[in-house]
Short mmCIF file of C-alpha atoms in Angstrom, two decimals:
data_model
loop_
_atom_site.label_atom_id
_atom_site.label_comp_id
_atom_site.label_asym_id
_atom_site.label_seq_id
_atom_site.Cartn_x
_atom_site.Cartn_y
_atom_site.Cartn_z
CA MET A 142 18.22 34.35 43.55
CA ILE A 143 20.13 33.58 40.15
CA THR A 144 18.58 30.81 38.67
CA GLU A 145 20.92 29.99 35.95
CA LEU A 146 24.38 29.14 38.31
CA PRO A 147 25.05 25.33 38.58
CA LYS A 148 23.33 23.51 41.02
CA GLU A 149 25.84 22.81 43.16
CA ILE A 150 26.39 26.20 44.17
CA MET A 151 22.60 26.33 44.02
CA ASP A 152 22.59 24.09 47.38
CA TYR A 153 25.59 25.56 49.28
CA ILE A 154 23.04 29.56 48.55
CA GLU A 155 20.44 27.14 50.50
CA GLN A 156 23.00 25.16 52.80
CA ASN A 157 22.91 29.56 54.23
CA GLN A 158 19.88 30.42 54.51
CA ASN A 159 18.53 32.00 57.71
CA HIS A 160 22.41 31.18 59.38
CA GLN A 161 21.52 34.62 61.26
CA ASN A 162 23.14 35.71 64.48
CA GLN A 163 21.49 39.00 66.13
CA GLU A 164 25.22 39.79 67.52
CA ILE A 165 26.70 40.12 64.43
CA ASP A 166 23.85 42.19 61.94
CA HIS A 167 25.53 44.82 61.72
CA LEU A 168 28.11 43.44 59.11
CA ASN A 169 24.84 41.76 57.61
CA THR A 170 23.99 43.00 53.93
CA LYS A 171 21.47 43.86 51.79
CA GLY A 172 21.32 43.63 47.96
CA GLY A 173 20.50 45.11 44.99
CA TYR A 174 22.87 45.33 42.67
CA ILE A 175 21.69 44.86 38.64
CA GLU A 176 24.33 43.22 36.30
CA THR A 177 24.65 44.05 33.39
CA GLU A 178 26.41 40.75 30.89
CA ASP A 179 25.59 38.49 33.91
CA LEU A 180 28.59 39.79 35.73
CA VAL A 181 26.38 39.03 39.11
CA ARG A 182 26.02 35.27 37.92
CA LYS A 183 30.21 35.06 36.44
CA THR A 184 31.58 36.10 40.28
CA ALA A 185 29.04 34.39 42.04
CA ILE A 186 30.28 31.51 40.57
CA THR A 187 34.54 33.09 41.25
CA PHE A 188 33.02 33.42 45.12
CA TYR A 189 31.96 29.53 45.44
CA MET A 190 35.39 28.39 44.11
CA SER A 191 37.19 30.47 46.85
CA LYS A 192 38.60 32.35 44.65
CA ASN A 193 39.44 36.21 45.75
CA ILE A 194 37.53 38.26 43.26
CA LEU A 195 38.64 42.00 42.01
CA LEU A 196 35.74 45.04 40.62
CA LYS A 197 37.44 47.55 38.96
CA GLY A 198 35.85 50.19 37.90
CA PRO A 199 35.16 54.23 37.88
CA THR A 200 33.95 55.70 41.10
CA GLY A 201 30.28 55.89 41.36
CA SER A 202 29.87 52.37 38.94
CA GLY A 203 28.33 49.96 41.55
CA LYS A 204 31.73 47.84 42.65
CA THR A 205 30.76 48.00 46.37
CA LYS A 206 26.50 47.05 46.09
CA LEU A 207 28.13 44.29 44.02
CA ALA A 208 29.82 43.25 46.93
CA GLU A 209 26.93 43.86 48.62
CA SER A 210 24.54 41.97 46.66
CA LEU A 211 27.38 38.60 46.84
CA ALA A 212 27.62 38.90 50.56
CA THR A 213 23.41 38.98 50.51
CA LEU A 214 23.20 36.45 48.16
CA TYR A 215 25.25 33.78 50.02
CA GLN A 216 23.83 35.39 53.28
CA LYS A 217 27.21 35.90 54.62
CA PRO A 218 28.77 38.85 56.82
CA MET A 219 30.85 41.62 55.81
CA HIS A 220 33.78 43.09 56.85
CA SER A 221 34.94 46.39 55.19
CA ILE A 222 38.31 47.61 55.06
CA ASN A 223 38.58 51.37 53.56
CA CYS A 224 42.00 51.94 52.13
CA SER A 225 43.95 54.78 52.38
CA VAL A 226 47.93 55.93 52.54
CA ASP A 227 46.81 55.88 56.40
CA LEU A 228 46.71 52.51 56.93
CA ASP A 229 48.41 50.43 58.75
CA ALA A 230 48.68 46.33 60.58
CA GLU A 231 46.66 47.40 63.15
CA SER A 232 44.10 48.35 60.95
CA LEU A 233 43.87 45.06 59.29
CA LEU A 234 44.74 42.95 62.31
CA GLY A 235 44.40 44.48 65.39
CA PHE A 236 45.19 45.95 68.22
CA LYS A 237 46.75 45.40 71.92
CA THR A 238 44.59 47.27 74.81
CA ILE A 239 44.44 47.19 78.35
CA LYS A 240 41.44 45.74 79.97
CA GLU A 241 40.33 45.54 84.12
CA LYS A 242 39.49 41.91 85.33
CA ASN A 243 39.12 41.81 88.47
CA GLY A 244 40.64 44.41 89.90
CA LYS A 245 43.67 43.75 87.73
CA SER A 246 44.77 45.78 84.70
CA VAL A 247 45.85 43.11 81.61
CA ILE A 248 46.66 43.62 78.19
CA GLU A 249 44.35 42.57 75.95
CA PHE A 250 44.15 41.74 71.45
CA VAL A 251 41.27 43.46 70.15
CA GLU A 252 40.98 41.48 66.12
CA GLY A 253 40.85 43.46 63.29
CA PRO A 254 38.60 42.56 59.92
CA VAL A 255 41.28 40.53 59.07
CA ILE A 256 41.21 38.51 61.49
CA GLN A 257 37.86 38.52 62.08
CA ALA A 258 36.58 37.17 58.80
CA MET A 259 39.72 34.52 58.35
CA LYS A 260 38.60 32.52 62.15
CA ASN A 261 34.73 32.68 61.77
CA GLY A 262 34.70 32.38 57.43
CA ARG A 263 33.12 36.22 56.61
CA ILE A 264 33.78 38.31 54.16
CA LEU A 265 36.67 40.91 54.18
CA TYR A 266 35.54 43.84 51.60
CA ILE A 267 38.53 45.66 50.47
CA ASP A 268 38.01 49.27 49.64
CA GLU A 269 40.11 51.77 46.97
CA ILE A 270 42.03 48.91 47.54
CA ASN A 271 44.89 51.21 45.21
CA MET A 272 44.85 53.36 47.72
CA ALA A 273 46.68 51.77 50.65
CA ARG A 274 50.59 52.54 50.82
CA PRO A 275 51.96 49.54 48.83
CA GLU A 276 54.05 49.12 51.82
CA THR A 277 51.23 47.25 53.75
CA LEU A 278 49.52 45.30 51.48
CA PRO A 279 52.62 42.63 51.54
CA ILE A 280 51.60 41.26 55.35
CA LEU A 281 48.08 40.15 52.75
CA ASN A 282 50.16 38.36 50.43
CA GLY A 283 49.82 34.13 52.81
CA VAL A 284 46.12 35.50 52.90
CA LEU A 285 45.66 36.20 50.03
CA ASP A 286 46.92 32.73 48.03
CA TYR A 287 46.96 29.44 48.59
CA ARG A 288 48.06 29.17 52.16
CA ARG A 289 45.69 31.09 53.32
CA THR A 290 47.62 31.71 56.55
CA ILE A 291 49.20 34.90 58.56
CA THR A 292 51.05 35.29 61.36
CA ASN A 293 49.93 37.67 63.31
CA PRO A 294 52.80 39.49 64.48
CA PHE A 295 50.77 41.39 67.76
CA THR A 296 50.76 38.05 69.05
CA ASN A 297 52.54 35.84 67.33
CA GLU A 298 49.33 33.33 66.43
CA VAL A 299 49.28 31.42 63.47
CA ILE A 300 45.42 32.10 61.29
CA THR A 301 44.64 29.79 59.02
CA ALA A 302 41.85 30.58 57.21
CA HIS A 303 38.16 28.54 58.09
CA LYS A 304 37.24 27.55 54.85
CA ASP A 305 34.18 29.72 54.08
CA PHE A 306 35.80 32.53 54.49
CA ARG A 307 36.46 35.16 51.43
CA VAL A 308 38.31 38.20 49.84
CA ILE A 309 36.18 40.99 47.28
CA ALA A 310 38.75 44.11 46.51
CA ALA A 311 37.13 47.32 44.99
CA ILE A 312 39.98 49.34 42.87
CA ASN A 313 38.90 53.47 40.98
CA GLU A 314 41.73 53.33 38.16
CA GLY A 315 43.56 56.30 38.00
CA TYR A 316 41.77 57.47 40.24
CA ILE A 317 43.82 60.68 42.04
CA GLY A 318 45.96 59.63 45.00
CA THR A 319 45.70 55.83 43.70
CA THR A 320 49.32 53.85 42.89
CA PRO A 321 49.29 50.78 40.43
CA LEU A 322 48.68 47.29 42.71
CA ASN A 323 51.84 46.04 42.38
CA GLU A 324 52.05 42.27 40.09
CA ALA A 325 52.14 39.99 42.93
CA LEU A 326 49.47 41.18 44.14
CA LYS A 327 47.01 41.87 41.42
CA ASN A 328 47.95 38.03 40.54
CA ARG A 329 46.81 36.85 43.50
CA PHE A 330 42.77 38.70 41.67
CA VAL A 331 40.13 36.79 39.19
CA ILE A 332 39.25 40.63 37.79
CA PHE A 333 36.01 42.21 36.84
CA GLN A 334 35.46 45.25 35.25
CA VAL A 335 32.60 46.75 36.83
CA SER A 336 31.06 49.79 34.09
CA TYR A 337 28.30 53.05 34.82
CA LEU A 338 24.89 51.41 34.20
CA MET A 339 23.01 52.63 31.09
CA GLY A 340 19.47 52.29 29.53
CA ASP A 341 16.66 49.54 31.41
CA PRO A 342 19.08 48.37 33.79
CA LEU A 343 19.59 51.36 34.70
CA LYS A 344 16.01 53.13 34.38
CA LYS A 345 15.38 49.66 36.75
CA VAL A 346 18.10 50.97 39.66
CA ILE A 347 15.81 54.12 39.59
CA ASN A 348 12.64 52.72 39.79
CA GLU A 349 13.71 50.46 42.36
CA GLN A 350 15.89 52.33 44.31
CA THR A 351 14.46 55.87 44.13
CA ASN A 352 11.09 57.64 44.98
CA LEU A 353 11.70 59.14 41.43
CA GLU A 354 7.56 58.53 39.36
CA ASP A 355 7.31 61.51 36.69
CA GLU A 356 8.20 58.67 33.80
CA GLN A 357 9.23 61.95 31.16
CA ILE A 358 12.06 63.29 34.03
CA ILE A 359 13.26 59.46 34.82
CA ASP A 360 14.04 58.96 30.47
CA TYR A 361 15.90 62.65 30.49
CA MET A 362 17.81 61.39 33.68
CA LEU A 363 19.03 58.24 31.90
CA LYS A 364 20.03 60.24 28.32
CA LEU A 365 21.63 62.49 30.40
CA SER A 366 23.22 59.50 32.19
CA GLU A 367 24.50 58.90 28.99
CA GLU A 368 25.96 61.44 27.52
CA LEU A 369 27.48 61.94 31.10
CA ILE A 370 29.45 58.66 30.85
CA LYS A 371 30.00 59.08 27.05
CA GLU A 372 31.85 62.87 27.74
CA THR A 373 33.70 60.77 30.49
CA LYS A 374 34.94 58.38 28.03
CA LYS A 375 36.56 61.06 26.02
CA GLY A 376 38.60 63.52 29.49
CA LYS A 377 36.44 65.98 29.10
CA ILE A 378 34.66 65.51 32.74
CA ALA A 379 36.01 64.01 35.89
CA GLU A 380 34.31 60.37 36.61
CA GLU A 381 31.97 61.70 39.22
CA ALA A 382 29.62 63.20 37.28
CA ALA A 383 28.95 59.98 35.82
CA SER A 384 28.53 58.41 38.65
CA THR A 385 25.69 56.34 38.94
CA ARG A 386 26.03 56.97 43.13
CA ALA A 387 25.59 60.88 42.07
CA LEU A 388 22.64 60.17 39.54
CA LEU A 389 19.96 58.55 41.82
CA ASP A 390 21.09 61.06 44.53
CA ALA A 391 19.40 63.16 41.99
CA CYS A 392 16.43 61.47 40.76
CA ASP A 393 15.57 60.83 44.95
CA LEU A 394 15.54 65.19 44.90
CA ALA A 395 13.64 65.75 41.69
CA VAL A 396 10.75 64.46 43.90
CA TYR A 397 10.46 67.80 45.49
CA LEU A 398 13.62 69.97 43.48
CA SER A 399 13.26 70.76 39.99
CA PRO A 400 15.59 67.96 38.24
CA LEU A 401 17.85 70.98 37.40
CA THR A 402 18.58 71.64 40.68
CA ALA A 403 18.63 68.59 41.45
CA ILE A 404 21.43 67.47 39.07
CA GLU A 405 22.98 70.98 40.46
CA HIS A 406 23.62 69.55 44.06
CA ALA A 407 23.81 65.96 43.41
CA ILE A 408 25.85 65.71 40.11
CA ALA A 409 27.59 69.01 39.24
CA GLU A 410 28.83 70.30 42.44
CA LYS A 411 31.06 67.95 43.33
CA LEU A 412 32.93 68.75 39.97
CA GLU A 413 36.65 70.21 41.18
CA ASP A 414 36.51 72.31 38.17
CA GLU A 415 34.28 75.06 37.25
CA ARG A 416 34.33 74.82 33.89
CA GLU A 417 33.46 71.29 34.20
CA LYS A 418 30.44 72.04 36.32
CA ASN A 419 28.95 74.27 33.43
CA PHE A 420 29.33 71.48 31.81
CA VAL A 421 27.50 69.82 33.37
CA LEU A 422 24.85 71.94 34.05
CA ASN A 423 24.56 73.44 30.04
CA LEU A 424 24.02 69.56 29.11
CA ALA A 425 21.56 69.58 32.32
CA GLU A 426 19.37 72.04 30.48
CA THR A 427 18.33 70.88 27.10
CA TYR A 428 16.80 68.23 28.72
CA PHE A 429 15.73 70.56 31.44
CA LYS A 430 13.79 74.04 32.12
CA GLU A 431 13.17 75.40 35.02
#
């Protein structure tokens, strides 16, 4: 619990505790994001105020984990949409299907994540929103602005969002296959930068979320991570190399494999460029020897 939150927000969080429904257990998430610069507090306040949140940052920096931490804090189930060029209205809103009832075939509408989240006052998490085709997203304009409504084109039903409905989106800037968000869509969000963790916050994550206990290996992993982040900022290697998620995988593997082998498979092999792979391994060899 974040004790620095205003009293009215703390009261609201307490009111939402223990409202569990076994039918939607698969939508419940677990927190675990370790904030930098009080990022969880800022986003938690924005969430409480019903503002749409856009998390910007490199791949593997913890955007999804931050969204899950907010869902856990407010005890809200979360519907997720993973955007791609194949995303269409049916993926967002739902689809019609034929079912058998009393020996007859009837057409029923299966509600999609947007409709379910709006009606039930849940969180809608839109991952990699800039991977979707620009012509797909305008269908959400009314959902994301003051109207909080949408007309379902498949049923003509007008849906007004529940007061507890919230939207969190994530964006990987400069990632292959992405397109810049248009200004109309971007203007509907409050935007937060999510950066790679470094130093003590990253060490805390390693201690809490991996099985690695060797202090020397952990310290070297931290130094390697800092070097990789610096090199990605210079443009020498792809952002994947500095992924916090990849580093945590390497730490787990290092419990049973040599650190160099762990780094090779958890970090280096994710890169497409052979030169970049070798760069990462050579850098790792300055800290670890087989």
